[in-house]
Short mmCIF file of C-alpha atoms in Angstrom, two decimals:
data_model
loop_
_atom_site.label_atom_id
_atom_site.label_comp_id
_atom_site.label_asym_id
_atom_site.label_seq_id
_atom_site.Cartn_x
_atom_site.Cartn_y
_atom_site.Cartn_z
CA MET P 1 81.74 116.99 115.53
CA THR P 2 83.90 118.57 112.50
CA VAL P 3 82.31 121.58 111.32
CA VAL P 4 84.77 122.80 108.27
CA GLN P 5 87.45 121.32 106.42
CA VAL P 6 90.41 123.42 105.84
CA ARG P 7 92.55 122.79 102.56
CA LEU P 8 95.89 124.22 102.86
CA PHE P 9 97.49 121.77 100.00
CA GLY P 10 96.77 123.89 96.77
CA PRO P 11 94.76 127.34 97.10
CA THR P 12 93.58 127.94 100.87
CA ARG P 13 90.08 127.23 101.04
CA VAL P 14 87.55 125.85 103.46
CA VAL P 15 84.78 122.88 103.15
CA PRO P 16 81.80 123.85 105.56
CA ALA P 17 79.89 120.87 106.62
CA THR P 18 77.19 121.67 104.44
CA GLY P 19 77.63 124.24 101.59
CA ALA P 20 80.26 124.46 98.92
CA GLU P 21 84.05 124.79 98.92
CA VAL P 22 85.11 128.20 99.59
CA ARG P 23 88.60 129.99 98.59
CA LEU P 24 90.15 132.53 100.89
CA THR P 25 92.69 134.98 99.45
CA GLY P 26 94.57 137.89 101.08
CA LYS P 27 94.52 138.51 104.71
CA HIS P 28 91.55 136.41 105.52
CA GLY P 29 93.21 133.31 103.54
CA ARG P 30 96.38 134.33 105.41
CA ILE P 31 94.82 134.08 109.05
CA LEU P 32 93.01 130.86 108.33
CA ALA P 33 96.42 129.36 107.08
CA LEU P 34 98.53 130.52 110.03
CA LEU P 35 95.70 129.15 112.29
CA ALA P 36 95.33 125.78 110.49
CA LEU P 37 99.05 125.30 110.71
CA GLN P 38 98.70 124.58 114.19
CA PRO P 39 95.11 123.86 115.29
CA GLY P 40 94.34 123.41 119.08
CA HIS P 41 97.33 125.97 119.73
CA PRO P 42 96.70 129.93 120.21
CA VAL P 43 98.31 132.20 117.66
CA ALA P 44 99.03 135.51 119.36
CA LYS P 45 97.77 138.74 117.83
CA ASP P 46 101.03 140.41 117.83
CA ARG P 47 102.12 137.64 115.36
CA LEU P 48 99.41 137.62 113.29
CA ALA P 49 99.65 141.45 112.91
CA GLU P 50 103.56 141.25 112.12
CA THR P 51 102.86 138.73 109.46
CA LEU P 52 99.62 140.36 107.85
CA TRP P 53 101.39 143.84 107.69
CA ASP P 54 105.18 142.82 107.00
CA ASN P 55 106.57 143.68 110.63
CA ASP P 56 105.14 147.22 110.33
CA PRO P 57 101.34 146.80 111.72
CA PRO P 58 99.34 149.88 112.25
CA ARG P 59 98.31 151.22 115.62
CA SER P 60 94.90 150.28 115.43
CA TYR P 61 95.71 146.98 114.16
CA GLN P 62 93.95 145.05 117.17
CA GLN P 63 90.64 146.43 116.22
CA THR P 64 91.32 145.85 112.37
CA LEU P 65 92.53 142.23 112.99
CA ASP P 66 89.27 141.62 115.14
CA SER P 67 87.32 142.77 112.50
CA ASP P 68 89.11 140.63 109.79
CA VAL P 69 88.56 137.51 111.94
CA CYS P 70 84.62 138.02 112.23
CA VAL P 71 84.59 138.39 108.39
CA LEU P 72 86.50 135.26 108.51
CA ARG P 73 84.44 133.35 110.58
CA ARG P 74 81.29 134.15 108.41
CA ARG P 75 82.83 133.50 105.15
CA ALA P 76 84.41 130.11 106.43
CA GLY P 77 81.41 129.24 107.96
CA LEU P 78 83.06 128.85 111.36
CA GLY P 79 80.06 130.46 113.32
CA PRO P 80 79.67 133.74 115.17
CA GLY P 81 81.14 134.83 118.53
CA ARG P 82 81.79 132.67 121.52
CA SER P 83 80.06 129.61 119.54
CA SER P 84 82.76 129.88 116.90
CA ALA P 85 85.06 127.07 115.90
CA LEU P 86 87.32 130.09 115.75
CA ALA P 87 87.90 131.16 119.19
CA THR P 88 89.50 134.38 120.79
CA THR P 89 91.34 133.61 123.99
CA PRO P 90 93.74 135.84 125.96
CA ALA P 91 96.69 133.94 124.24
CA GLY P 92 95.40 134.83 120.90
CA TYR P 93 93.10 132.97 118.25
CA VAL P 94 92.69 129.47 117.88
CA LEU P 95 90.87 126.59 115.81
CA ASP P 96 89.01 123.93 117.57
CA PRO P 97 90.52 121.07 116.47
CA GLU P 98 87.56 118.87 117.63
CA ARG P 99 85.48 121.01 115.03
CA VAL P 100 88.01 122.03 112.43
CA GLY P 101 89.91 119.41 110.19
CA VAL P 102 93.10 120.41 108.35
CA ASP P 103 94.36 118.18 105.40
CA LEU P 104 98.14 118.97 106.56
CA ASP P 105 97.38 117.29 110.09
CA THR P 106 95.38 114.42 108.61
CA ALA P 107 98.30 113.80 106.10
CA ARG P 108 100.88 113.72 109.05
CA THR P 109 98.93 111.57 111.22
CA LEU P 110 98.60 109.10 108.48
CA ALA P 111 102.22 109.34 107.49
CA ALA P 112 102.90 108.52 111.06
CA ARG P 113 100.32 105.74 111.09
CA ALA P 114 102.14 104.03 107.98
CA GLU P 115 105.36 103.86 109.63
CA VAL P 116 104.08 101.28 112.24
CA GLU P 117 101.47 99.29 110.44
CA PRO P 118 102.02 95.99 108.50
CA ALA P 119 102.95 95.97 105.18
CA THR P 120 99.49 96.08 103.48
CA THR P 121 97.99 98.17 105.69
CA ALA P 122 100.86 100.31 105.62
CA VAL P 123 100.54 100.78 101.91
CA ARG P 124 96.88 101.45 101.77
CA ILE P 125 97.43 104.19 104.64
CA ALA P 126 100.43 105.79 103.15
CA SER P 127 98.36 105.88 99.77
CA ALA P 128 95.99 107.93 101.69
CA ALA P 129 98.34 110.36 102.85
CA LEU P 130 99.83 111.13 99.72
CA GLU P 131 96.24 111.51 98.03
CA VAL P 132 95.50 114.12 100.83
CA ALA P 133 98.56 115.98 100.03
CA SER P 134 97.99 116.23 96.50
CA GLY P 135 98.99 119.50 95.81
CA ALA P 136 101.68 122.46 96.72
CA LEU P 137 101.57 123.40 100.44
CA LEU P 138 100.34 127.02 100.97
CA GLU P 139 100.30 127.80 97.14
CA ASP P 140 98.70 131.04 97.72
CA GLU P 141 101.91 131.93 99.73
CA PRO P 142 105.20 131.24 97.62
CA TYR P 143 107.52 133.73 99.19
CA ALA P 144 106.30 134.19 102.91
CA GLN P 145 108.89 132.92 105.49
CA TRP P 146 106.54 131.36 107.57
CA ALA P 147 104.96 129.41 104.70
CA GLU P 148 108.56 128.22 103.64
CA GLU P 149 109.28 126.75 106.84
CA ALA P 150 105.83 124.75 106.80
CA ARG P 151 106.75 123.63 103.34
CA ALA P 152 110.18 122.52 104.48
CA GLY P 153 108.89 120.81 107.57
CA TRP P 154 106.24 118.93 105.28
CA SER P 155 108.86 118.00 102.75
CA ARG P 156 110.94 116.27 105.04
CA THR P 157 108.02 114.32 105.71
CA GLU P 158 106.72 113.62 102.46
CA TYR P 159 110.44 112.43 101.40
CA GLY P 160 110.55 110.11 104.06
CA LEU P 161 106.95 108.73 103.55
CA CYS P 162 107.42 108.34 99.65
CA LEU P 163 110.53 106.27 99.91
CA ARG P 164 109.13 104.02 102.56
CA THR P 165 105.70 103.56 100.46
CA SER P 166 107.66 102.76 97.42
CA ARG P 167 109.70 99.82 99.48
CA VAL P 168 106.79 98.49 101.09
CA ALA P 169 104.59 98.33 97.88
CA LEU P 170 107.38 96.69 96.06
CA VAL P 171 107.30 94.14 98.53
CA ALA P 172 103.45 94.08 98.76
CA GLY P 173 103.48 93.38 95.06
CA ASP P 174 101.91 96.86 94.37
CA LEU P 175 104.70 97.72 91.45
CA ALA P 176 102.83 100.71 90.06
CA LEU P 177 102.62 102.47 93.55
CA GLY P 178 106.26 101.41 94.08
CA VAL P 179 107.38 103.60 90.89
CA THR P 180 105.00 106.49 91.58
CA ALA P 181 106.12 106.83 95.25
CA ALA P 182 109.63 106.84 94.30
CA ARG P 183 109.45 109.12 91.67
CA ARG P 184 107.50 111.45 94.20
CA ALA P 185 110.22 111.21 96.28
CA LEU P 186 112.77 112.02 93.83
CA GLY P 187 110.39 115.16 92.77
CA VAL P 188 110.78 116.34 96.37
CA ARG P 189 114.50 115.93 96.20
CA PRO P 190 115.65 116.09 92.64
CA ALA P 191 119.67 115.48 93.55
CA SER P 192 118.59 112.50 96.18
CA GLU P 193 120.79 109.81 94.92
CA GLU P 194 118.60 107.48 97.58
CA ALA P 195 115.46 108.46 95.67
CA ALA P 196 117.00 107.63 92.46
CA VAL P 197 118.23 104.13 93.17
CA GLN P 198 114.88 103.53 94.79
CA LEU P 199 113.21 104.71 91.59
CA MET P 200 115.79 102.55 89.60
CA ARG P 201 114.81 99.49 91.47
CA ALA P 202 111.00 100.03 91.26
CA TYR P 203 111.51 100.42 87.55
CA TRP P 204 113.42 97.16 87.47
CA TRP P 205 110.92 95.13 89.50
CA ALA P 206 108.11 96.77 87.41
CA GLY P 207 109.62 95.26 84.48
CA ARG P 208 110.91 98.52 82.79
CA ARG P 209 114.48 98.06 82.69
CA ALA P 210 114.87 100.85 80.16
CA ASP P 211 113.49 103.43 82.55
CA ALA P 212 115.88 102.15 85.27
CA ILE P 213 118.75 102.62 83.02
CA ARG P 214 117.62 105.92 81.89
CA GLU P 215 117.27 106.84 85.41
CA PHE P 216 120.89 105.85 86.25
CA LEU P 217 122.03 108.12 83.47
CA GLN P 218 120.04 110.99 84.56
CA LEU P 219 121.30 110.56 87.99
CA GLN P 220 124.68 110.66 86.66
CA GLU P 221 124.19 114.01 85.13
CA THR P 222 122.30 115.33 87.77
CA LEU P 223 125.18 114.84 90.32
CA LEU P 224 127.85 115.73 87.77
CA GLU P 225 126.29 119.34 87.11
CA GLU P 226 125.22 120.17 90.82
CA LEU P 227 127.72 118.47 92.96
CA GLY P 228 130.58 117.53 90.62
CA GLU P 229 130.27 113.90 91.84
CA ARG P 230 129.40 110.60 90.30
CA PRO P 231 126.90 107.96 91.68
CA GLY P 232 127.76 105.88 94.73
CA PRO P 233 128.59 102.15 94.81
CA GLU P 234 124.98 101.23 95.30
CA ALA P 235 123.60 103.03 92.52
CA ARG P 236 126.68 101.64 89.82
CA GLU P 237 126.07 98.28 91.47
CA LEU P 238 122.36 98.19 90.81
CA TYR P 239 122.71 100.05 87.48
CA LEU P 240 125.16 97.10 86.36
CA THR P 241 122.85 94.42 87.78
CA ILE P 242 120.48 95.65 85.57
CA LEU P 243 122.40 96.00 82.54
CA ARG P 244 123.16 92.23 83.01
CA ASP P 245 119.51 91.21 83.71
CA GLU P 246 118.02 89.99 80.16
CA GLY P 247 114.53 90.72 81.33
CA PRO P 248 111.52 88.63 81.14
CA GLU P 249 110.91 86.46 77.77
CA GLY P 250 108.67 88.43 75.40
CA GLU P 251 109.69 91.93 76.84
CA ASP P 252 107.77 94.50 75.14
CA GLY P 253 109.42 95.74 71.83
CA VAL P 254 109.36 99.25 72.42
CA ASP P 255 111.19 98.91 75.79
CA ALA P 256 113.75 96.55 74.07
CA GLU P 257 114.39 99.37 71.27
CA HIS P 258 114.74 101.94 74.35
CA LEU P 259 117.47 99.45 75.82
CA ARG P 260 119.28 99.25 72.53
CA LEU P 261 119.34 103.19 72.46
CA LEU P 262 120.64 103.00 76.10
CA LEU P 263 123.18 100.81 75.34
CA GLN P 264 124.42 102.67 72.52
CA LEU P 265 124.80 105.52 74.93
CA LEU P 266 126.86 103.87 77.04
CA ARG P 267 129.24 102.75 74.30
CA GLY P 268 129.47 106.28 73.87
CA ALA P 269 130.54 107.22 77.33
CA LEU P 270 132.87 104.31 77.62
CA ASP P 271 134.73 105.53 74.37
CA LEU P 272 134.98 109.13 75.93
CA THR P 273 136.33 107.57 79.32
CA PRO P 274 140.13 108.04 79.67
CA GLY P 275 141.92 104.67 79.15
CA VAL P 276 138.84 102.75 78.36
CA ARG P 277 137.73 101.50 74.83
CA ALA P 278 134.18 100.09 74.60
CA PRO P 279 133.87 96.47 73.36
CA ALA P 280 132.17 95.62 69.98
CA LEU P 281 129.80 93.23 71.61
CA ASP P 282 126.97 94.42 73.58
CA THR P 283 127.29 91.57 76.11
CA GLU P 284 130.89 92.83 76.98
CA LEU P 285 129.56 96.16 77.90
CA ALA P 286 128.56 95.57 81.57
CA ALA P 287 131.86 94.39 82.53
CA ALA P 288 133.60 97.36 80.48
CA ALA P 289 131.31 99.64 82.69
CA SER P 290 132.03 97.78 85.88
CA ALA P 291 135.80 98.17 85.23
CA ALA P 292 135.58 101.75 84.56
CA LEU P 293 133.23 102.44 87.46
CA SER P 294 135.56 100.79 89.66
CA ARG P 295 138.22 102.87 88.80
CA TRP P 296 136.27 105.89 89.20
CA GLY P 297 135.62 104.72 92.31
CA HIS P 298 139.30 104.21 93.57
CA GLY P 299 140.84 107.52 92.32
CA GLY P 300 140.16 107.32 88.58
CA ARG P 301 138.42 110.68 88.84
CA ALA P 302 141.68 112.16 90.46
CA ALA P 303 143.71 110.75 87.96
CA ALA P 304 141.49 112.47 85.04
CA ALA P 305 141.51 115.65 86.70
CA ARG P 306 145.23 115.60 86.73
CA GLY P 307 145.23 114.84 82.95
#
């Protein structure tokens, strides 16, 4: 039976089975977080001491650490002594996974389940995982190496989960979730072309064509600034397909206005491209863009550099 829920997303805190949520900071919060990253697995006292005292623990650290753990048990509602859900073992301190639930552990389990379930069920489970992981992991430890490693591990899981969720949600007809999950994947990896393409597709399927086009332009700007590259073939082809798509009848007037603005931006970009002149008619812009992008994909970039 679960006694306490530990929250690592956002500030470190505990929610006892009975009682109000308690935020834990300083050494007590750090000890709890280190143990909660691997419930059921003992964490050696030496490792805890090195982390708590920046690799320079005092000679009496074992006594001090035991005292801190006693205070933590009391504050977190983990129970006293040998009956505590935070046990002392010859290998170190350990949280009992049968009595202590951890949000990170829950999110990981849900993410793994979402990979193997049918589409409708996968969308529901993935949504639950993303809701559990709704804040920054280990927010109270922005610089600690052990916390950065934990965040890096979760971000890999989160990124893959968000992409899969977006793809499955679109197929299942949940267009809003398709957009939200793709946007979150891009937030995890802002320079990811894969995530940007998925967000373009999600916007397009949701009838938000102008947003999809704007996302391509943002992707192009990001890649040029950070990597000195342009979007790849998949992004370019999707972009041109969306440009050619006239959209559903009665398209929102505000969205149509956004689209007109974006076509003007496209025209200006073509005018600045060496050897390209934007056509007078908007209906011919897509073909001109296709030719220009194709040129870049076959060495036009190198030619422009030489010029």
